[in-house]
PDB file of C-alpha atoms in Angstrom:
ATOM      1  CA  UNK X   1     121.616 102.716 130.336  1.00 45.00           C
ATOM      2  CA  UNK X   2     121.981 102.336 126.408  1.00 45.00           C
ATOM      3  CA  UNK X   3     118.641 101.769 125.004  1.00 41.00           C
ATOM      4  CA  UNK X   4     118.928 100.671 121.122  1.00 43.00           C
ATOM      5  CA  UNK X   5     116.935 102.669 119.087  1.00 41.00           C
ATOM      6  CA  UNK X   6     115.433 102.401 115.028  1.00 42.00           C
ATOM      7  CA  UNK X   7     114.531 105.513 113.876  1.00 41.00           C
ATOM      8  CA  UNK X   8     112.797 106.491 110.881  1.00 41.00           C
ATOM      9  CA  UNK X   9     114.159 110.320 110.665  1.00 40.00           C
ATOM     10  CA  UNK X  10     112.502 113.530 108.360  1.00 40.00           C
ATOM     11  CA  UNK X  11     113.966 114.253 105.521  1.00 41.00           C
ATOM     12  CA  UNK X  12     114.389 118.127 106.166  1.00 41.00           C
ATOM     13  CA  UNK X  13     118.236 117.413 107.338  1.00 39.00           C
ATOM     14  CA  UNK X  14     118.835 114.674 104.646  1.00 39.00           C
ATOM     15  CA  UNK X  15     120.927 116.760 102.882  1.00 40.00           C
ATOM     16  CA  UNK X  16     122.037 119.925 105.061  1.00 42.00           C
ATOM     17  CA  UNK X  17     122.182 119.016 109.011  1.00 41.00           C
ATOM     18  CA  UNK X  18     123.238 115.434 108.892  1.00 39.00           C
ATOM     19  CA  UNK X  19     126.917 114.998 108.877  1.00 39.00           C
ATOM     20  CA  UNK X  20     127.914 113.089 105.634  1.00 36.00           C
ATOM     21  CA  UNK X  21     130.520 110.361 107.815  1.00 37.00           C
ATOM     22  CA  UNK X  22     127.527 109.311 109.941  1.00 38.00           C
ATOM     23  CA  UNK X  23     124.418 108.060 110.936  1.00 37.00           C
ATOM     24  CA  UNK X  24     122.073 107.413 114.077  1.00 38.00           C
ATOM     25  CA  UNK X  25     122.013 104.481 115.494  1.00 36.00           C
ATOM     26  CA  UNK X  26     121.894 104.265 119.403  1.00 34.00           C
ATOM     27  CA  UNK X  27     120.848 106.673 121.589  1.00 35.00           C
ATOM     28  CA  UNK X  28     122.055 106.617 125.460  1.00 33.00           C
ATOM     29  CA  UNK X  29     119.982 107.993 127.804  1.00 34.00           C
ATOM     30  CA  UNK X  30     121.507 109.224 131.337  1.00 35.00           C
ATOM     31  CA  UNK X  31     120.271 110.079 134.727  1.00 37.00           C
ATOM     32  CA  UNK X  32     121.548 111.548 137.244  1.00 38.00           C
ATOM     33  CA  UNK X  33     119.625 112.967 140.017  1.00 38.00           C
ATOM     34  CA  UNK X  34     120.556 116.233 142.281  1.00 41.00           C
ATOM     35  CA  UNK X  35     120.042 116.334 145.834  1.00 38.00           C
ATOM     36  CA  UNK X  36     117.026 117.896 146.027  1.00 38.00           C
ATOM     37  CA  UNK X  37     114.093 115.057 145.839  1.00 39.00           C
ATOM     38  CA  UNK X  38     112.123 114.515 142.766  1.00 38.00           C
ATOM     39  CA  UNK X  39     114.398 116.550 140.124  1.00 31.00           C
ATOM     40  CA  UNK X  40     116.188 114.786 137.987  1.00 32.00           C
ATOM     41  CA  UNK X  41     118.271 115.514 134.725  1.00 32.00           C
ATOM     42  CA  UNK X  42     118.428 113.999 131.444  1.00 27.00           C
ATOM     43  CA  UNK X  43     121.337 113.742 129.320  1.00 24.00           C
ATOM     44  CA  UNK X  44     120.629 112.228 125.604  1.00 27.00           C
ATOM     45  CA  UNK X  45     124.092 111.747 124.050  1.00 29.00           C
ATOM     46  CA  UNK X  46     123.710 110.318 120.347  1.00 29.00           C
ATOM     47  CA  UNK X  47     126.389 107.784 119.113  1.00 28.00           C
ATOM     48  CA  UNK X  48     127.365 108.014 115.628  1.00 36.00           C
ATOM     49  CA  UNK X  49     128.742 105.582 113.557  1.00 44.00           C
ATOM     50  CA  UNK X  50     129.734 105.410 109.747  1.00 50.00           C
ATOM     51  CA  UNK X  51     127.029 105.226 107.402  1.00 56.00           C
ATOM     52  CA  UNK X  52     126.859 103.969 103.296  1.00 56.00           C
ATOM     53  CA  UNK X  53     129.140 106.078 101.904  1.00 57.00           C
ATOM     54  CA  UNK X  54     128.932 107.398  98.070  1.00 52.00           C
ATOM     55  CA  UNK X  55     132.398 104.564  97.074  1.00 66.00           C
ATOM     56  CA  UNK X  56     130.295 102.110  99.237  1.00 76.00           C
ATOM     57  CA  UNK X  57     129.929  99.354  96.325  1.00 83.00           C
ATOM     58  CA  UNK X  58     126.183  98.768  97.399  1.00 83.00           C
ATOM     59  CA  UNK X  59     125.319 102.321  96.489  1.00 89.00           C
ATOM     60  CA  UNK X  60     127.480 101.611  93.075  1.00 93.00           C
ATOM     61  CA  UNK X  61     126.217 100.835  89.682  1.00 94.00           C
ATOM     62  CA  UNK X  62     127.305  97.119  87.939  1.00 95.00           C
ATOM     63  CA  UNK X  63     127.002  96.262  84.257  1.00 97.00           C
ATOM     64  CA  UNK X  64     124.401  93.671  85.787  1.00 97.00           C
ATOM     65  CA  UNK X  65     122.222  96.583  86.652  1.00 97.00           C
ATOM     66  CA  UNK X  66     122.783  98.748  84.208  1.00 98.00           C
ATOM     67  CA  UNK X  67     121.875  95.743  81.408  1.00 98.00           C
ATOM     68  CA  UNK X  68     118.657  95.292  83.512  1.00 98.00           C
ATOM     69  CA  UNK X  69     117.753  99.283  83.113  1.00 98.00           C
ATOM     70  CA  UNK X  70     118.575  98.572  79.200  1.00 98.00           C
ATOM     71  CA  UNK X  71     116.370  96.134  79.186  1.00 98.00           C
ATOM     72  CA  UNK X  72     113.195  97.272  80.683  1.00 98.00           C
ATOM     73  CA  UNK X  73     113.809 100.685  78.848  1.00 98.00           C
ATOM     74  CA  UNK X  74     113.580  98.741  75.795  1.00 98.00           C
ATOM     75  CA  UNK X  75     110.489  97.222  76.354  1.00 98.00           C
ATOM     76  CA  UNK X  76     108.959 100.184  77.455  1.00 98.00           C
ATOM     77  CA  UNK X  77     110.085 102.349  74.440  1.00 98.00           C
ATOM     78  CA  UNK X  78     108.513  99.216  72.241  1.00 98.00           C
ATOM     79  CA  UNK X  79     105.250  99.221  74.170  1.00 98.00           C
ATOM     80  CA  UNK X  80     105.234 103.077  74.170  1.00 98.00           C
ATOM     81  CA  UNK X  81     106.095 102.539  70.357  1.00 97.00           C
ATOM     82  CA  UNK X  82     103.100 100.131  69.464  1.00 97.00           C
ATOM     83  CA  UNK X  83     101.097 102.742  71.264  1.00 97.00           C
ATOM     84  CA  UNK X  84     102.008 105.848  68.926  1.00 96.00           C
ATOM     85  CA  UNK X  85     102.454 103.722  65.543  1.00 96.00           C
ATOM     86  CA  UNK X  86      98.531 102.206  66.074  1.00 95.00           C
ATOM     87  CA  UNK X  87      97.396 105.502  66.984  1.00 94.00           C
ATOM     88  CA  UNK X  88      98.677 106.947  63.638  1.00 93.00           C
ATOM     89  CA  UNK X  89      97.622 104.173  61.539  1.00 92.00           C
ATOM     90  CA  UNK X  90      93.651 104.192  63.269  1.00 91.00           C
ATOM     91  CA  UNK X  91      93.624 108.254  64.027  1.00 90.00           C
ATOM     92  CA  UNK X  92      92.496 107.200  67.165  1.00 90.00           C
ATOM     93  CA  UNK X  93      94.319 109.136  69.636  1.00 93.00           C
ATOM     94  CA  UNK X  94      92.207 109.897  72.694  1.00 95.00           C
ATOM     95  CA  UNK X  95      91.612 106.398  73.946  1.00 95.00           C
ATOM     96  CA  UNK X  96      95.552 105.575  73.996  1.00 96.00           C
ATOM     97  CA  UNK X  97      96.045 108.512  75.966  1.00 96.00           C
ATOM     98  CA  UNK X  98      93.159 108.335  78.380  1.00 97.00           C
ATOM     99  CA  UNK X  99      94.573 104.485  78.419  1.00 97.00           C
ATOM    100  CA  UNK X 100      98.044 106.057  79.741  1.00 97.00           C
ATOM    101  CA  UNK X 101      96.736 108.439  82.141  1.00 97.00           C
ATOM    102  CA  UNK X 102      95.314 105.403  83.179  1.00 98.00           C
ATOM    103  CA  UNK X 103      97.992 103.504  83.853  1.00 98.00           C
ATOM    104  CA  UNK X 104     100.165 106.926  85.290  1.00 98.00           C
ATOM    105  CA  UNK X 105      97.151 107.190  87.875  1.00 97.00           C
ATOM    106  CA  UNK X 106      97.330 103.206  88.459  1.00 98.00           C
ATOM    107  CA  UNK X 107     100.973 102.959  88.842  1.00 98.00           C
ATOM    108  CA  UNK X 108     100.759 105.421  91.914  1.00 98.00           C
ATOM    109  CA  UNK X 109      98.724 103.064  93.576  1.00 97.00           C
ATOM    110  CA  UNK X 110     100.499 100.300  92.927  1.00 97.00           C
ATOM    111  CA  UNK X 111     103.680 101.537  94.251  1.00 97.00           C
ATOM    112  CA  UNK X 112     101.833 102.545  97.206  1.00 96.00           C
ATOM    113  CA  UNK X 113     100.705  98.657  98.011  1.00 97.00           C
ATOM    114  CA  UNK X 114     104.414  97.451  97.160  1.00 96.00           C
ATOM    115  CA  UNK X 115     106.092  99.947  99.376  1.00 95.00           C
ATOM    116  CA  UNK X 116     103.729  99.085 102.229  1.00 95.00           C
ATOM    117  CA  UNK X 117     103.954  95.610 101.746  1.00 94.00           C
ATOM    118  CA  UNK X 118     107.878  95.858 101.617  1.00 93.00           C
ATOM    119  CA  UNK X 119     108.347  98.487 104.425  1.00 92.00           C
ATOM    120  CA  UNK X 120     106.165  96.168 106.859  1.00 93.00           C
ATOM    121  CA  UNK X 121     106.560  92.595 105.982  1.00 93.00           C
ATOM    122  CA  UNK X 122     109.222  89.917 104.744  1.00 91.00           C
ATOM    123  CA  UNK X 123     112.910  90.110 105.028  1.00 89.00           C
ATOM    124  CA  UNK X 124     116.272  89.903 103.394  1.00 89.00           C
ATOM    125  CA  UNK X 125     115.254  86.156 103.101  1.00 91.00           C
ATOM    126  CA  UNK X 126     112.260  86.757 101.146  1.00 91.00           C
ATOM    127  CA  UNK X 127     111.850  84.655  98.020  1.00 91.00           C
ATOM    128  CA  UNK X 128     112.152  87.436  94.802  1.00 88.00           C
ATOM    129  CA  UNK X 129     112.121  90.833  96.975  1.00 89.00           C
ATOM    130  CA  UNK X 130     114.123  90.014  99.840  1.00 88.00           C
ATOM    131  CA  UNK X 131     117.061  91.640  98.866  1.00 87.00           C
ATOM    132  CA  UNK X 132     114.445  95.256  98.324  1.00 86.00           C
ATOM    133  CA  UNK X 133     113.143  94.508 101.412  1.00 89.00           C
ATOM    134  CA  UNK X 134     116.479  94.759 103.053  1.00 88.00           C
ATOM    135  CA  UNK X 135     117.178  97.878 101.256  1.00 85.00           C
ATOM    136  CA  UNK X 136     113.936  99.447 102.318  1.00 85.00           C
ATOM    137  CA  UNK X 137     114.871  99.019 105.611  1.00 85.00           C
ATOM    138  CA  UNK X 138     118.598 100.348 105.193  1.00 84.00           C
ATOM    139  CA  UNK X 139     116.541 103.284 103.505  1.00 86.00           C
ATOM    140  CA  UNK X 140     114.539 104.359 106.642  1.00 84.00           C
ATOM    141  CA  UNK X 141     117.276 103.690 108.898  1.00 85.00           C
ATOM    142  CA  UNK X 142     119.292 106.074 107.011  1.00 84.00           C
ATOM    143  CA  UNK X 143     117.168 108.030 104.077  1.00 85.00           C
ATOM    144  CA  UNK X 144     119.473 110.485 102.353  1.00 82.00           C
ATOM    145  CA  UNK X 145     121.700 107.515 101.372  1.00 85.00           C
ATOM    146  CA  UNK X 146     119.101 106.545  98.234  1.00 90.00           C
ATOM    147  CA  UNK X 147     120.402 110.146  96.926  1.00 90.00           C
ATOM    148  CA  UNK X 148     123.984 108.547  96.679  1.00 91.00           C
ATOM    149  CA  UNK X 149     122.822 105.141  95.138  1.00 92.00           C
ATOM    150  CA  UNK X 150     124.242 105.510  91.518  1.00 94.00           C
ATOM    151  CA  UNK X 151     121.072 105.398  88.786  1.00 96.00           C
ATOM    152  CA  UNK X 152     121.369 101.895  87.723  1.00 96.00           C
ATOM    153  CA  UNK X 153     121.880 100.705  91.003  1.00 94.00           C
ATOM    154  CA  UNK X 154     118.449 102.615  92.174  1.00 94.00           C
ATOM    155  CA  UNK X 155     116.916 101.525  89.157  1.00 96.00           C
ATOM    156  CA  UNK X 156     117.908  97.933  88.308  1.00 96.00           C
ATOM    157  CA  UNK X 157     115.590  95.703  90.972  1.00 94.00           C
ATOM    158  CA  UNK X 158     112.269  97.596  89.234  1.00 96.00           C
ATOM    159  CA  UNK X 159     113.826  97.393  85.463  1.00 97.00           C
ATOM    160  CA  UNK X 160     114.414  93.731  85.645  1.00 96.00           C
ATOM    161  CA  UNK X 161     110.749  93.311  86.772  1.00 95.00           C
ATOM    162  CA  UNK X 162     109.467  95.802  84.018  1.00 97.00           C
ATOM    163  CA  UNK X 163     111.414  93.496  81.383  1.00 98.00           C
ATOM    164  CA  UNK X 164     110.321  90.129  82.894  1.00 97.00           C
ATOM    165  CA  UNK X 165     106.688  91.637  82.674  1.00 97.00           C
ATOM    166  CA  UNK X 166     106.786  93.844  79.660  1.00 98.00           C
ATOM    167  CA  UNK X 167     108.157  91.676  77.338  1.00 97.00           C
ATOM    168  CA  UNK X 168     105.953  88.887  77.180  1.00 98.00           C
ATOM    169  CA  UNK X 169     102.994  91.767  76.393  1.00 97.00           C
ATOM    170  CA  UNK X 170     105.375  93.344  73.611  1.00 97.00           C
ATOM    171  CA  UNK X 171     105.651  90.268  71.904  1.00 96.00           C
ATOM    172  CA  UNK X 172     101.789  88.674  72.368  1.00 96.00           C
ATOM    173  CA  UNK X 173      99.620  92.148  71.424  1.00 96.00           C
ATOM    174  CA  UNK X 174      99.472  94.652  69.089  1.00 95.00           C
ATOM    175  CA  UNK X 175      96.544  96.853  70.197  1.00 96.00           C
ATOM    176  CA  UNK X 176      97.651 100.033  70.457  1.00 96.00           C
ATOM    177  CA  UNK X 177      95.427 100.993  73.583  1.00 97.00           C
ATOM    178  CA  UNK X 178      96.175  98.417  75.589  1.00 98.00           C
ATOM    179  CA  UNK X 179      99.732  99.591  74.996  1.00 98.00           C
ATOM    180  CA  UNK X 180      99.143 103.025  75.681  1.00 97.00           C
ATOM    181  CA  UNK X 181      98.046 101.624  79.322  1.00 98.00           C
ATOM    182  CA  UNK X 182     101.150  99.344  79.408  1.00 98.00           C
ATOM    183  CA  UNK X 183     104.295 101.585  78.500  1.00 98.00           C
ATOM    184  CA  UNK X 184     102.419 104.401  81.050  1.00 98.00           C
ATOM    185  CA  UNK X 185     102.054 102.048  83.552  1.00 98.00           C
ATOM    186  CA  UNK X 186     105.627 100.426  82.961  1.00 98.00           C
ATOM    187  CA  UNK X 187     107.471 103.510  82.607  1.00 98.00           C
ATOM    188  CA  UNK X 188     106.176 104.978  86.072  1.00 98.00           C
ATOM    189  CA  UNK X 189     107.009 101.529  87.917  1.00 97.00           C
ATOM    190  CA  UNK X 190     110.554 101.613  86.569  1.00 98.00           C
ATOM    191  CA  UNK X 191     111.520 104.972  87.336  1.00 98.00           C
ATOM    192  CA  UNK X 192     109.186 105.156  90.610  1.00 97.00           C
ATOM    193  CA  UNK X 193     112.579 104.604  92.703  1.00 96.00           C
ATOM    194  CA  UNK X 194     114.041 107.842  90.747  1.00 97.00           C
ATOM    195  CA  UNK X 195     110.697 109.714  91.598  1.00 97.00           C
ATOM    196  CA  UNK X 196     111.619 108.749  95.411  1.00 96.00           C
ATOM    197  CA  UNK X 197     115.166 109.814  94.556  1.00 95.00           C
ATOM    198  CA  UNK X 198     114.139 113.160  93.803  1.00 96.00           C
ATOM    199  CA  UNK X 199     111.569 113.538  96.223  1.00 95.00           C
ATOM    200  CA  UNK X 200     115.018 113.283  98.781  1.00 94.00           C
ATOM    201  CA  UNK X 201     116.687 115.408  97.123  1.00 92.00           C
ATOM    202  CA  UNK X 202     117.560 119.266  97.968  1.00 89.00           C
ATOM    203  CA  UNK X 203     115.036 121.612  95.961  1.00 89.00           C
ATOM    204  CA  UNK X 204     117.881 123.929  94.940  1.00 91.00           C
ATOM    205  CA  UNK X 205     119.685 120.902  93.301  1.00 92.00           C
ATOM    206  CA  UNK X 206     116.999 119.377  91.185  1.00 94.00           C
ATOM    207  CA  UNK X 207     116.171 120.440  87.644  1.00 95.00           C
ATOM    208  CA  UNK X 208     113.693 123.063  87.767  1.00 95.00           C
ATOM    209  CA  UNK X 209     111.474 120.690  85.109  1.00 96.00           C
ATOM    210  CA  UNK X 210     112.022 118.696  88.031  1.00 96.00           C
ATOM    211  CA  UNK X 211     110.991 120.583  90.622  1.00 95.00           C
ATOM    212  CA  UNK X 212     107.839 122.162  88.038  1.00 96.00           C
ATOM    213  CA  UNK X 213     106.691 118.291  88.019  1.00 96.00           C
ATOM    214  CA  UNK X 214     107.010 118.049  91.824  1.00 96.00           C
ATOM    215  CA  UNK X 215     104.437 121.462  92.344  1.00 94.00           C
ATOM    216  CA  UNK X 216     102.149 120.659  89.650  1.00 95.00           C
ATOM    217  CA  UNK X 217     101.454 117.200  91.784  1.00 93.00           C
ATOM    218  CA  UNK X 218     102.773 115.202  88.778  1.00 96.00           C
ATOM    219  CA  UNK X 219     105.496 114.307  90.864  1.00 97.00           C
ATOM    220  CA  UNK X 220     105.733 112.906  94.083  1.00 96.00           C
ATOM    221  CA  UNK X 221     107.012 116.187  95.880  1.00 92.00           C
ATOM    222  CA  UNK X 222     109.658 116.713  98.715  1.00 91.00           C
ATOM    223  CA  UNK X 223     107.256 118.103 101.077  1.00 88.00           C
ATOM    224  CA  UNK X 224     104.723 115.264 100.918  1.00 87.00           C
ATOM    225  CA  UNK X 225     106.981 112.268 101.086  1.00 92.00           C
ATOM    226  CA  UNK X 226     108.635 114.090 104.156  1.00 90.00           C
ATOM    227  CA  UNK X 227     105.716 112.810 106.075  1.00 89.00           C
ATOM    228  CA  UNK X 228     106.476 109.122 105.563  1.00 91.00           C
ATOM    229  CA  UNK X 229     109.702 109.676 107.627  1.00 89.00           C
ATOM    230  CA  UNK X 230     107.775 110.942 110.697  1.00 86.00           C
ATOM    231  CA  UNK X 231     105.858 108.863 112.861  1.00 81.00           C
ATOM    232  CA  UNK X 232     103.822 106.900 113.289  1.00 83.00           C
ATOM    233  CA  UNK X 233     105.394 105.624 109.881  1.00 84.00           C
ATOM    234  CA  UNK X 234     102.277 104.160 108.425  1.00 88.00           C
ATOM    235  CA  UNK X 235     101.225 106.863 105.352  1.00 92.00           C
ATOM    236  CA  UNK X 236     101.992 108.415 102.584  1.00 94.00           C
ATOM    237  CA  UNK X 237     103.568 105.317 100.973  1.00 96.00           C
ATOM    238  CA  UNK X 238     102.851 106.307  96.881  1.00 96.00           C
ATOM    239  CA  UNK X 239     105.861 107.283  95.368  1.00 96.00           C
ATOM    240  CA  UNK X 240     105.101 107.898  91.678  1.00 97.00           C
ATOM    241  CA  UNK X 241     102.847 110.852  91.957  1.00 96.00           C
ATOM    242  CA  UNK X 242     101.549 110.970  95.675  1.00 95.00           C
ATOM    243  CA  UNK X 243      98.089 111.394  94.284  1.00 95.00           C
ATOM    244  CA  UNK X 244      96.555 108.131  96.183  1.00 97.00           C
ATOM    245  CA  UNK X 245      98.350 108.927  99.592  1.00 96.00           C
ATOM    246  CA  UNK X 246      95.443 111.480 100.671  1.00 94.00           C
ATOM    247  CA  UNK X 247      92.770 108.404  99.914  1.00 95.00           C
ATOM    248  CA  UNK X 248      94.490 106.089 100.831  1.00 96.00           C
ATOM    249  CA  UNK X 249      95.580 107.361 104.288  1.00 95.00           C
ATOM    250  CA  UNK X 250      92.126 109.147 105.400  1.00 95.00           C
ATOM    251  CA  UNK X 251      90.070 105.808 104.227  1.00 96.00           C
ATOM    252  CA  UNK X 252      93.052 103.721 106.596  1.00 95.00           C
ATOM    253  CA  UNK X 253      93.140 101.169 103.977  1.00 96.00           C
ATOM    254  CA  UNK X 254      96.814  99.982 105.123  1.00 95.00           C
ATOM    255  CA  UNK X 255      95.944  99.885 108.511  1.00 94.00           C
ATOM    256  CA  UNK X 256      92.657  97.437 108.001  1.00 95.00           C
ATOM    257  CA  UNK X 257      94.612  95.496 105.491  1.00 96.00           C
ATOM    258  CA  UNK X 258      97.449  95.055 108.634  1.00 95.00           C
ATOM    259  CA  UNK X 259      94.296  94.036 111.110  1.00 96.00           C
ATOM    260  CA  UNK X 260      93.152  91.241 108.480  1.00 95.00           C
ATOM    261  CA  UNK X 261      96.443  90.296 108.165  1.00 95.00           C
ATOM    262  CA  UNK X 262      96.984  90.149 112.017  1.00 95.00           C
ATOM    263  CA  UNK X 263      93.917  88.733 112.360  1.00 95.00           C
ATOM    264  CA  UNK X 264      93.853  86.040 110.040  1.00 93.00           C
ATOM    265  CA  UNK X 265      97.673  85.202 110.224  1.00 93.00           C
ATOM    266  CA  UNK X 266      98.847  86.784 113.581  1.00 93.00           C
ATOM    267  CA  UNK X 267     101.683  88.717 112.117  1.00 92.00           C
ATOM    268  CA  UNK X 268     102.391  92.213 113.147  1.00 93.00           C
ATOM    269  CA  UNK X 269     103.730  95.315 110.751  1.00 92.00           C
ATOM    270  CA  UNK X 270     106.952  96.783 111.094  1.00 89.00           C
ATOM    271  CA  UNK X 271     105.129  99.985 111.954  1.00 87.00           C
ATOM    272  CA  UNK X 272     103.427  99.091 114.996  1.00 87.00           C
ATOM    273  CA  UNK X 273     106.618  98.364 116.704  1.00 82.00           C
ATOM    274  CA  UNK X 274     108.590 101.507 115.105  1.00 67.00           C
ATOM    275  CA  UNK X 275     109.694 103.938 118.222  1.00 53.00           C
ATOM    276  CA  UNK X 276     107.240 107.228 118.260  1.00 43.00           C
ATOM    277  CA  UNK X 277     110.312 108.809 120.133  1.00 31.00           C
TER     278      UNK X 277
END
């Protein structure tokens, strides 16, 4: 009997113990029983078919997305730059900064909210995200692929929103603390999918300023991410620095958010029907 199966798996063979050519994707499950009564023997035989490869052009970089990581570095650098310049002109430097620690620490959350709301709702039909969506759920099918997306290619869906965003604020204010907030907050969003990137990635290949990042919590590390691929699929969501995952989990703010939702709208999150198996 085949039974199809969608599988979120842990990221501890991402790299080492899953064969490159393939991926999960069915899992057969066969009994046969002996003649003695009651005993009976289970076979699980795992099919395997070819997953994104690293010359698969969805993983590849165009000059469409690398033009949208040009852009939203741009107006982060000239947000980050208003910042510094009105800082030395006032000699006011601790408010900018606490003002971008504020918007580091916010950006964690709000990655958190978007990844929940994109791993559990919508689809590739989505107006604006739909085509994220789709590759949120081609990520937890098969997870160490985002370490063979190319960096504009990872990077491009977050950048164009950055620049869409960021520019408008560029060109309207001039405080320097508000843009001390902004380029902080900016700059984590559009490099959040390069913090999940490395938080896939083999310890022994990252940078070691990496990897220093990752221990020091500054980082979203390897070993906390790991537990978003286990079930029951429904924590640890923050991808920027992790640092909201702990409150956010242990107060089960996603899970009353998915009642009211259920509730008031009667539609169910993609993790309630994930497999535990």
């Amino acid at each position: 009997m085949a039974i199809p199966l969608q599988t979120k798996y842990t990221l501890s063979p991402i790299t080492n113990n899953i064969p490159r050519s393939h991926r999960p994707s069915l899992l057969r499950v066969t009994s046969t029983t002996n003649s003695q009564p009651n005993h009976e023997k289970f076979v699980l035989e795992q099919r395997l078919v070819n997953p994104p490869l690293s010359n698969d052009t969805t993983l590849q970089s165009t000059w469409t997305h690398r033009l949208w990581v040009a852009a939203g570095c741009t107006t982060v650098f000239v947000s980050f730059a208003k910042s510094i310049i009105g800082a030395f002109g006032s000699h006011l430097w601790l408010e900018p900064t606490l003002a971008g620690f504020a918007g580091y620490f916010l950006a964690d959350l709000g990655s958190g909210v978007y990844h929940w709301a994109t791993d559990n709702y919508g689809d590739e039909s989505t107006p604006l995200v739909g085509t994220h969506i789709e590759d949120s759920q081609d990520h937890h099918k098969w997870p160490w692929t985002i370490t063979r997306r190319q960096f504009a290619n990872n990077l491009h869906f977050m950048a164009r929103g950055t620049t869409l965003i960021v520019l408008p604020l560029d060109l309207a204010f001039e405080d320097h603390v508000f843009h001390g907030f902004v380029s902080m907050f900016a700059f984590s969003v559009l490099f959040c999918q390069l913090f999940h990137t490395w938080a896939h990635g083999t310890k022994s290949k990252l940078p070691p300023l990496v990897v220093g990042l990752q221990d020091i919590g500054l980082l979203v590390s390897r070993v906390h991410h790991v537990n978003h691929h286990r079930a029951p699929y429904n924590n640890n969501y923050c991808v920027v620095s992790g640092v909201w995952n702990k409150v956010l989990d242990e107060s089960k703010v996603f899970e009353a958010m998915e009642m009211v939702l259920y509730f008031k709208m009667g539609v169910r999150p993609r993790s309630w029907t994930e497999s535990n198996s």
